[in-house]
Every structure is written in C-alpha cells, then in structure tokens.
Coordinates of C-alpha atoms in Angstrom, one line a residue:
Chain A
X1 CA -14.9 -83.1 -94.3
X2 CA -18.3 -82.6 -92.7
X3 CA -17.9 -85.9 -90.8
X4 CA -14.5 -84.7 -89.3
X5 CA -16.1 -81.4 -88.1
X6 CA -18.8 -83.3 -86.4
X7 CA -16.3 -85.5 -84.6
X8 CA -14.3 -82.6 -83.4
X9 CA -17.3 -80.8 -82.0
X10 CA -18.3 -84.0 -80.2
X11 CA -14.8 -84.3 -78.7
X12 CA -14.9 -80.6 -77.5
X13 CA -18.3 -81.1 -75.9
X14 CA -17.1 -84.2 -74.1
X15 CA -14.0 -82.3 -72.8
X16 CA -16.1 -79.4 -71.5
X17 CA -18.5 -81.8 -69.8
X18 CA -15.6 -83.5 -68.1
X19 CA -14.2 -80.2 -67.0
X20 CA -17.5 -79.1 -65.5
X21 CA -18.1 -82.3 -63.7
X22 CA -14.5 -82.2 -62.3
X23 CA -14.9 -78.5 -61.0
X24 CA -18.4 -79.1 -59.6
X25 CA -17.0 -80.0 -56.2
X26 CA -14.9 -76.8 -56.1
X27 CA -17.7 -74.5 -57.3
X28 CA -20.1 -75.7 -54.5
X29 CA -20.5 -72.9 -51.9
X30 CA -18.3 -70.4 -53.8
X31 CA -20.8 -67.5 -53.4
X32 CA -21.0 -68.0 -49.7
X33 CA -17.2 -68.2 -49.4
X34 CA -16.8 -64.9 -51.4
X35 CA -19.3 -63.1 -49.2
X36 CA -17.5 -64.3 -46.1
X37 CA -14.1 -63.2 -47.3
X38 CA -15.4 -59.7 -48.1
X39 CA -17.1 -59.4 -44.7
X40 CA -13.9 -60.5 -42.9
X41 CA -11.7 -58.0 -44.8
X42 CA -14.1 -55.0 -43.9
X43 CA -14.0 -55.9 -40.3
X44 CA -10.2 -56.0 -40.2
X45 CA -10.1 -52.4 -41.6
X46 CA -10.2 -49.7 -38.9
X47 CA -13.5 -47.9 -38.2
X48 CA -12.4 -44.5 -39.4
X49 CA -11.0 -45.9 -42.7
X50 CA -14.3 -47.6 -43.3
X51 CA -16.1 -44.3 -42.6
X52 CA -13.8 -42.3 -45.0
X53 CA -14.3 -45.1 -47.6
X54 CA -18.1 -44.9 -47.3
X55 CA -18.1 -41.1 -47.4
X56 CA -15.8 -41.0 -50.4
X57 CA -17.8 -43.6 -52.1
X58 CA -19.6 -42.3 -55.3
X59 CA -22.8 -43.7 -53.7
X60 CA -22.5 -41.0 -50.9
X61 CA -25.9 -39.4 -50.5
X62 CA -26.9 -35.9 -49.4
X63 CA -27.2 -37.2 -45.9
X64 CA -23.6 -38.3 -45.9
X65 CA -22.6 -34.8 -47.2
X66 CA -24.4 -33.2 -44.3
X67 CA -22.6 -35.6 -41.9
X68 CA -19.2 -34.5 -43.3
X69 CA -20.2 -30.8 -43.1
X70 CA -21.3 -31.2 -39.4
X71 CA -18.0 -33.0 -38.5
X72 CA -16.0 -30.3 -40.2
X73 CA -17.9 -27.5 -38.3
X74 CA -17.3 -29.4 -35.0
X75 CA -13.6 -29.7 -35.8
X76 CA -13.3 -26.0 -36.6
X77 CA -15.3 -25.1 -33.5
X78 CA -13.0 -27.1 -31.2
X79 CA -10.0 -25.5 -32.9
X80 CA -11.4 -22.0 -32.2
X81 CA -12.1 -22.9 -28.6
X82 CA -8.5 -24.2 -28.1
X83 CA -7.1 -21.1 -29.7
X84 CA -9.3 -18.8 -27.6
X85 CA -8.3 -20.3 -24.3
X86 CA -4.8 -21.4 -24.9
X87 CA -3.1 -19.1 -27.4
X88 CA -4.9 -15.8 -27.5
X89 CA -3.4 -13.2 -25.2
X90 CA -5.4 -12.6 -22.0
X91 CA -7.4 -9.4 -21.9
X92 CA -5.7 -6.6 -19.9
X93 CA -8.1 -6.6 -17.0
X94 CA -7.4 -10.3 -16.4
X95 CA -3.7 -9.7 -16.4
X96 CA -4.1 -6.7 -14.2
X97 CA -5.4 -9.1 -11.5
X98 CA -2.0 -10.8 -11.5
X99 CA -0.1 -7.5 -11.3
X100 CA 0.4 -4.3 -13.1
X101 CA 0.8 -4.6 -16.8
X102 CA 3.4 -2.5 -18.5
X103 CA 3.3 -2.6 -22.3
X104 CA 5.0 -0.5 -25.0
X105 CA 4.8 -0.7 -28.8
X106 CA 8.3 -0.5 -30.0
X107 CA 8.5 -2.3 -33.4
X108 CA 12.1 -2.9 -34.5
X109 CA 13.6 -2.4 -31.0
X110 CA 16.3 -4.9 -30.0
X111 CA 15.8 -4.3 -26.2
X112 CA 13.1 -2.7 -24.1
X113 CA 13.5 -2.2 -20.4
X114 CA 11.6 -0.5 -17.6
X115 CA 13.2 1.6 -14.9
X116 CA 11.4 3.1 -12.0
X117 CA 11.4 3.9 -8.3
X118 CA 10.0 0.4 -7.7
X119 CA 13.4 -1.1 -8.8
X120 CA 15.6 1.7 -7.5
X121 CA 15.9 2.7 -11.2
X122 CA 17.6 -0.6 -12.1
X123 CA 16.5 -1.8 -15.5
X124 CA 14.0 -4.8 -15.8
X125 CA 13.6 -6.2 -19.3
X126 CA 10.3 -6.4 -21.1
X127 CA 9.6 -9.3 -23.4
X128 CA 8.1 -9.7 -26.9
X129 CA 7.9 -13.5 -27.4
X130 CA 5.7 -13.4 -30.5
X131 CA 7.8 -10.7 -32.2
X132 CA 4.8 -8.4 -32.9
X133 CA 6.7 -5.3 -31.6
X134 CA 4.6 -5.0 -28.4
X135 CA 6.8 -5.5 -25.4
X136 CA 5.2 -6.4 -22.1
X137 CA 5.9 -7.1 -18.4
X138 CA 3.7 -7.6 -15.4
X139 CA 5.0 -6.2 -12.1
X140 CA 3.7 -7.2 -8.7
X141 CA 3.5 -3.8 -6.9
X142 CA 2.0 -2.9 -3.6
X143 CA -0.5 0.0 -3.7
X144 CA 1.1 3.4 -4.2
X145 CA 2.4 5.9 -6.6
X146 CA 5.2 4.9 -8.9
X147 CA 7.4 6.9 -11.3
X148 CA 8.9 5.0 -14.2
X149 CA 10.1 5.2 -17.8
X150 CA 11.0 2.8 -20.6
X151 CA 14.5 2.4 -22.1
X152 CA 14.1 1.5 -25.8
X153 CA 17.6 0.4 -27.0
X154 CA 18.9 2.5 -24.1
X155 CA 16.9 5.6 -25.2
X156 CA 14.7 7.2 -22.5
X157 CA 11.0 7.0 -23.3
X158 CA 9.3 8.9 -20.4
X159 CA 5.8 9.2 -21.7
X160 CA 4.0 5.9 -21.5
X161 CA 0.6 6.2 -23.3
X162 CA -0.9 4.0 -20.5
X163 CA 0.4 6.2 -17.6
X164 CA -1.9 8.0 -15.2
X165 CA 0.1 11.2 -15.4
X166 CA 3.5 12.6 -16.2
X167 CA 6.0 14.6 -14.2
X168 CA 9.0 16.6 -15.5
X169 CA 12.2 15.8 -13.7
X170 CA 15.7 16.8 -14.7
X171 CA 14.6 18.1 -18.0
X172 CA 12.6 15.2 -19.2
X173 CA 9.2 13.5 -18.7
X174 CA 8.7 10.5 -16.4
X175 CA 5.5 8.4 -16.3
X176 CA 3.4 7.9 -13.2
X177 CA 1.1 5.0 -12.3
X178 CA -1.2 4.8 -9.3
X179 CA -1.6 1.2 -8.1
X180 CA -4.5 0.1 -5.9
X181 CA -8.2 1.0 -5.5
X182 CA -7.8 4.3 -3.8
X183 CA -10.1 6.6 -1.8
X184 CA -11.1 3.7 0.5
Chain B
X1 CA 0.0 -45.1 -26.4
X2 CA 1.3 -42.9 -29.2
X3 CA -2.0 -40.9 -29.2
X4 CA -1.7 -40.3 -25.5
X5 CA 1.8 -39.1 -25.8
X6 CA 0.8 -36.7 -28.6
X7 CA -2.0 -35.3 -26.6
X8 CA 0.3 -34.8 -23.6
X9 CA 2.9 -33.1 -25.7
X10 CA 0.3 -30.8 -27.3
X11 CA -1.0 -29.8 -23.9
X12 CA 2.5 -29.1 -22.6
X13 CA 3.3 -27.0 -25.7
X14 CA 0.0 -25.0 -25.3
X15 CA 0.8 -24.4 -21.6
X16 CA 4.3 -23.2 -22.3
X17 CA 3.2 -21.0 -25.2
X18 CA 0.5 -19.4 -23.1
X19 CA 2.9 -18.7 -20.2
X20 CA 5.6 -17.4 -22.5
X21 CA 3.5 -14.5 -23.7
X22 CA 4.1 -12.4 -20.5
X23 CA 6.6 -12.4 -17.7
X24 CA 5.7 -11.8 -14.2
X25 CA 8.3 -10.0 -12.1
X26 CA 8.5 -8.8 -8.5
X27 CA 10.8 -5.8 -8.8
X28 CA 13.0 -5.7 -5.8
X29 CA 14.8 -8.4 -4.0
X30 CA 15.2 -7.9 -0.2
X31 CA 18.6 -6.6 0.8
X32 CA 19.6 -6.9 4.4
X33 CA 20.9 -3.7 6.1
X34 CA 24.1 -5.5 7.2
X35 CA 24.7 -6.4 3.5
X36 CA 24.6 -2.7 2.6
X37 CA 26.9 -1.7 5.5
X38 CA 29.4 -4.5 4.6
X39 CA 29.3 -3.3 0.9
X40 CA 29.8 0.3 2.0
X41 CA 32.9 -0.6 4.2
X42 CA 34.6 -2.2 1.2
X43 CA 33.5 0.5 -1.3
X44 CA 35.7 3.0 -3.0
X45 CA 33.8 6.0 -1.6
X46 CA 36.0 8.8 -0.2
X47 CA 37.0 8.0 3.4
X48 CA 35.3 11.0 5.0
X49 CA 31.9 10.4 3.4
X50 CA 32.2 6.7 4.0
X51 CA 32.7 7.5 7.7
X52 CA 29.6 9.7 7.8
X53 CA 27.4 7.1 6.1
X54 CA 28.6 4.3 8.3
X55 CA 27.7 6.5 11.3
X56 CA 24.2 7.6 10.3
X57 CA 23.1 4.6 8.2
X58 CA 22.4 2.0 11.0
X59 CA 20.0 4.5 12.7
X60 CA 18.4 5.4 9.4
X61 CA 17.7 1.7 8.7
X62 CA 16.4 1.2 12.2
X63 CA 14.0 4.1 11.9
X64 CA 12.9 3.1 8.4
X65 CA 14.2 6.4 6.9
X66 CA 16.1 4.5 4.3
X67 CA 15.3 1.2 2.5
X68 CA 18.4 -1.0 2.2
X69 CA 17.7 -1.9 -1.5
X70 CA 17.4 1.7 -2.5
X71 CA 20.5 2.7 -0.5
X72 CA 22.5 0.0 -2.1
X73 CA 21.6 1.1 -5.6
X74 CA 22.3 4.7 -4.6
X75 CA 25.8 3.9 -3.2
X76 CA 26.7 1.8 -6.3
X77 CA 25.9 4.8 -8.5
X78 CA 27.8 7.2 -6.1
X79 CA 31.1 5.3 -6.5
X80 CA 33.3 6.9 -9.1
X81 CA 31.4 10.2 -9.2
X82 CA 33.3 13.5 -8.6
X83 CA 34.2 13.9 -4.9
X84 CA 32.6 17.3 -4.6
X85 CA 29.3 15.8 -5.7
X86 CA 29.6 12.9 -3.2
X87 CA 30.4 15.4 -0.5
X88 CA 27.4 17.6 -1.3
X89 CA 24.9 14.8 -1.6
X90 CA 26.2 13.2 1.6
X91 CA 25.7 16.5 3.5
X92 CA 22.2 16.9 2.2
X93 CA 21.2 13.3 3.2
X94 CA 22.9 13.6 6.5
X95 CA 20.9 16.7 7.5
X96 CA 17.6 15.0 6.6
X97 CA 18.4 11.7 8.3
X98 CA 19.5 13.5 11.5
X99 CA 16.2 15.3 11.4
X100 CA 14.4 12.0 11.2
X101 CA 13.1 12.7 7.6
X102 CA 13.0 9.7 5.1
X103 CA 15.4 10.0 2.3
X104 CA 14.5 7.0 0.1
X105 CA 12.9 9.1 -2.6
X106 CA 15.9 11.5 -2.8
X107 CA 18.3 8.6 -3.1
X108 CA 16.0 7.3 -5.9
X109 CA 16.1 10.7 -7.6
X110 CA 19.9 10.5 -7.7
X111 CA 19.7 7.0 -9.3
X112 CA 17.1 8.3 -11.7
X113 CA 19.3 11.2 -12.7
X114 CA 22.2 8.9 -13.3
X115 CA 20.2 6.5 -15.5
X116 CA 18.8 9.5 -17.4
X117 CA 22.4 10.4 -18.2
X118 CA 22.2 13.9 -16.5
X119 CA 25.4 15.6 -15.4
X120 CA 26.2 15.9 -11.7
X121 CA 25.5 19.6 -11.4
X122 CA 22.0 19.1 -12.7
X123 CA 21.4 16.2 -10.3
X124 CA 22.8 18.1 -7.4
X125 CA 20.7 21.2 -8.1
X126 CA 17.5 19.2 -8.2
X127 CA 18.3 17.2 -5.0
X128 CA 19.1 20.5 -3.2
X129 CA 15.8 22.0 -4.3
X130 CA 13.8 18.9 -3.3
X131 CA 15.6 18.6 0.1
X132 CA 14.9 22.3 0.9
X133 CA 11.2 21.9 0.1
X134 CA 11.2 18.7 2.2
X135 CA 12.7 20.4 5.3
X136 CA 10.3 23.3 4.9
X137 CA 7.3 21.1 4.5
X138 CA 8.3 19.0 7.6
X139 CA 8.6 22.1 9.7
X140 CA 5.3 23.7 8.4
X141 CA 3.3 20.5 9.0
X142 CA 4.9 19.6 12.3
X143 CA 2.1 21.4 14.4
X144 CA -0.5 19.3 12.7
X145 CA 1.1 15.9 13.3
X146 CA -1.3 13.4 15.0
X147 CA -0.3 12.6 18.6
X148 CA 0.2 8.9 18.4
X149 CA 0.9 6.7 15.5
X150 CA 1.5 3.0 15.3
X151 CA 3.5 1.7 12.4
X152 CA 3.0 -1.9 11.2
X153 CA 4.8 -3.7 8.5
X154 CA 3.6 -6.6 6.5
X155 CA 5.9 -8.7 4.4
X156 CA 4.6 -10.2 1.2
X157 CA 6.7 -13.1 0.1
X158 CA 6.6 -14.2 -3.6
X159 CA 9.1 -16.8 -4.5
X160 CA 12.6 -15.7 -3.5
X161 CA 11.5 -12.0 -3.3
X162 CA 10.0 -10.1 -0.4
X163 CA 8.0 -6.9 -0.6
X164 CA 7.8 -4.9 2.6
X165 CA 4.4 -3.2 2.7
X166 CA 4.3 -0.8 5.7
X167 CA 1.5 1.3 7.2
X168 CA 2.0 4.8 5.8
X169 CA 3.1 7.3 8.5
X170 CA 2.9 11.1 8.9
X171 CA 6.5 11.2 7.6
X172 CA 5.4 9.5 4.4
X173 CA 2.6 12.1 4.0
X174 CA 5.2 14.9 4.5
X175 CA 7.3 13.4 1.8
X176 CA 4.4 13.2 -0.6
X177 CA 3.4 16.8 0.0
X178 CA 7.0 18.0 -0.4
X179 CA 7.4 16.0 -3.6
X180 CA 4.2 17.3 -5.1
X181 CA 5.4 20.9 -4.4
X182 CA 8.8 20.1 -5.9
X183 CA 7.3 18.4 -9.0
X184 CA 5.1 21.5 -9.6
X185 CA 8.2 23.8 -9.4
X186 CA 10.6 21.6 -11.3
X187 CA 8.0 21.0 -13.9
X188 CA 8.1 24.7 -14.7
X189 CA 5.3 26.0 -12.4
X190 CA 5.6 29.5 -10.8
X191 CA 6.7 29.2 -7.2
X192 CA 4.6 32.3 -6.4
X193 CA 1.5 30.6 -7.6
X194 CA 0.5 29.3 -4.2
X195 CA -3.1 28.7 -5.3
X196 CA -1.9 26.6 -8.2
X197 CA 0.6 24.7 -6.0
X198 CA -2.1 24.0 -3.4
X199 CA -4.5 22.6 -6.0
X200 CA -1.7 20.4 -7.4
X201 CA -0.9 19.1 -4.0
X202 CA -4.5 18.5 -3.1
X203 CA -5.0 16.6 -6.4
X204 CA -1.9 14.4 -5.7
X205 CA -3.1 13.6 -2.1
X206 CA -6.6 12.6 -3.4
X207 CA -4.9 10.2 -5.8
X208 CA -2.9 8.7 -3.0
X209 CA -5.8 8.4 -0.6
X210 CA -6.1 4.7 0.2
X211 CA -3.2 3.7 -2.1
X212 CA 0.1 4.7 -0.6
X213 CA -1.4 6.9 2.1
X214 CA -4.1 6.0 4.6
X215 CA -7.4 8.0 4.2
X216 CA -7.1 9.3 7.7
X217 CA -3.7 10.9 7.1
X218 CA -4.8 12.4 3.8
X219 CA -8.0 13.8 5.3
X220 CA -6.0 15.4 8.1
X221 CA -3.6 17.0 5.5
X222 CA -6.5 18.2 3.3
X223 CA -8.0 19.9 6.4
X224 CA -4.9 22.0 7.1
X225 CA -3.7 22.5 3.5
X226 CA -4.3 26.0 2.1
X227 CA -2.5 28.4 -0.2
X228 CA -1.2 30.3 2.9
X229 CA 0.5 27.2 4.2
X230 CA 2.0 26.5 0.8
X231 CA 3.3 30.0 0.9
X232 CA 5.0 29.4 4.2
X233 CA 6.7 26.2 2.8
X234 CA 7.8 27.8 -0.5
X235 CA 9.0 31.0 1.2
X236 CA 11.1 29.0 3.7
X237 CA 12.5 26.6 1.2
X238 CA 13.6 29.3 -1.3
X239 CA 14.2 31.9 1.4
X240 CA 12.0 34.5 -0.3
X241 CA 10.1 37.2 1.5
X242 CA 6.5 36.2 2.0
X243 CA 3.8 38.5 0.5

C-alpha cells in the first residue's frame, strides 16, 4: 500500500515538473507585459476621468482634498460672475442711461400699460418677463415734462411712486416726470 | 465641436435672457401732416367741423402749433362723440390756432379725458377753462416777448421712429405758464390766491429750466412774474373783477 502511494506521488511530481517546464517559455517577461498593459490602459482614459479616479481613490490625501475644494470654489465663483453680469437685472441708474425707466409693482395683473402725453395717451404695454409682478418699460424721451399714468387691467393708476410730482386733472391724479438734467 | 456648440448656445441664451428683462420703446412714430389731412377728409366727423379743420390745420402744422401725431390721435377720439361736443371743442381750438397759440397740449387733454373714461361735459369744461387761461396768459405776457427768436428743430432717429426735438419758443413758455396756473386751479387751488399761484408757477418753471424750456426764456419769465401779473391773467380768464 505504502509502495503504491510513493509511486503516485512520484507521478504527480513528474507531471508538475513537465507542466512548469512547458509554461516556462510563456511566463518569461510576464511582469513586464502586465505593467505595459496597465500603462497603456491609463493613457487611453481621458485626463479628467483619470483625475476623478485619482481624487476618488481611497488613497486621496489631504492635499487632494484641498485641490477639490479649490476647484469647487473656482466653479462657484465663475457661476456667480456669470449670474452677476448676464442674468441679474441692471441697476436703475444704468438703465436710465438708455432711457427713462417706468416700473410698477402689480402682482397678479394680467396687463399693465402706460399712457401719457408722450404717446398722445395711446397705451404702451409694460412687460414682466420673469413673472415677479414688477412690470417695466424704458422710454426714450427728449428732455421735458411728461404727464402719464398706468393702466392696470384697464384701471387708472395715476400715482406712480417713482413720479416727480402729481397733478389733478378731471377728477383724478396724473403722475409727472421731468426728463433731463435741468437748470443748465 | 459639440462643446463649442454648447458654449455658443449658452451664450445666445444668456444674451436673449438679459435683453428680455426690459423693453426699450420710442413712444411716438412720426406721422406726416398730409397723412392726417387725408385721414380727416375720409373721417366721419360732421361736415361743418371737418371743413373748419381742413381750413386751419395746414397752417397750424406749418407754424408748429399742432403736432401731426397728437392731432391724429385727437381726431380719432373725436369721431363718434356727440356733435355738440365736437362743435364746441372745434370752436375753442380754432380760436387758439387763429391767434397763433399752440394747441397740442389741449388736444392731448381731450385724449387724456377720453382714456380716463370721463364724460364729454367734464372734458369740455376743463378744456374751456384751460383755453381761457391760455388766451389770458398769452395776452398778459405779450409785452415781455423777446424781440427776435430763432427756432431750430433736430430730428433724432431711432430705428423706424423719429423724435422731433425743437428749440423751445416763447409760445412754449406761455403754454407752460398757462398750464401751471390751470393745474393749480383744477387741482382745487383758490383762484384768488395769486401769491400761491405765482409760487406754483415759479416752481414749475424752475423745474423746466434747461429741460423743456431754455434757461434764457425761463429767466426772462421769472423776471416779470409776480402775483399782480397772475392776478391779471386769472381775472381776465375768469372775467372776475380785479382787487
């Protein structure tokens, strides 16, 4: 029985030795080939993917965290700048250089118009593109004194809070704006 | 390529969004005098009043007493109103135009009264009052009118619109003084309060100095303006005995 076990072990050992000697040619340079394959795969991946991979890697250090924070702040900063110059409404003095600003807060109104002696009292519509209830219009007017009123859903609103003065005509108020520098 | 398209689309969107926040309008389009006369000929105004307007209007346009755009709006509102109102308003305007007094602001007042939904009697009463004050002011200030006066007009063209900016004249000053007196009275002021009226007119003229009226004209008016002169105007306009 012992003799048979010894023979089996010998056969197994011989088979392994044959396997090793047969694979020796293929194992030669394996490590180098693996390193090359990994390097080639990393190069093929886009730069930003490699950056994200390195940042998300559990080996990310405190330095990498600071790097991410900096990038995030830069991103938010650019966003604020774009918003400030592109989307935010211009301040009134800047708009006033393009013309005279007429604005009225009329939340819930369906239609706001302005009528005045500058248009022979024909209505000109105001707009509220962002739907915040503030209706605006810029009119290019030569220097002078202008009487006007708003029509909010066809209802006369003669007292504009931004008017220079008010006059009473035919039983109701009318707003007045003075355009131009004056006293020159 | 896709990135470039995205950036371009974003820039376009931002530009459109920013410009859509406000709308810039030039209020009045230029109307030719011939256009108003043509419209008047074809209008449904009573024949007698139409004849009067067609006779006096060309001169009024020529002398800058009436602005065509304002006149057109006025006539459009006049059509369909009671004949007695048309007759009275026409008579008032005719008198002023024949005297060489601008009537733009009174035509505008009629349009204002209509859009305010006022009845014709209320509109007529106010126009009659303002016209009376205007005639009285013109007569009271006539002795102080500067000898020579050059009128220049500058057209400012923006897109398809044209704004006529003219050098203010003595007639414009007369209109402003008369309108200030009328506003004081119509607003509930006492027409015997000459000091109050004079202060009100003075304040109005100071506001208009350099914006609507030339400083020279305003200074000239401020020199001659006093409660006594206001008394002359008010007494004549309302045919009341002076104190």
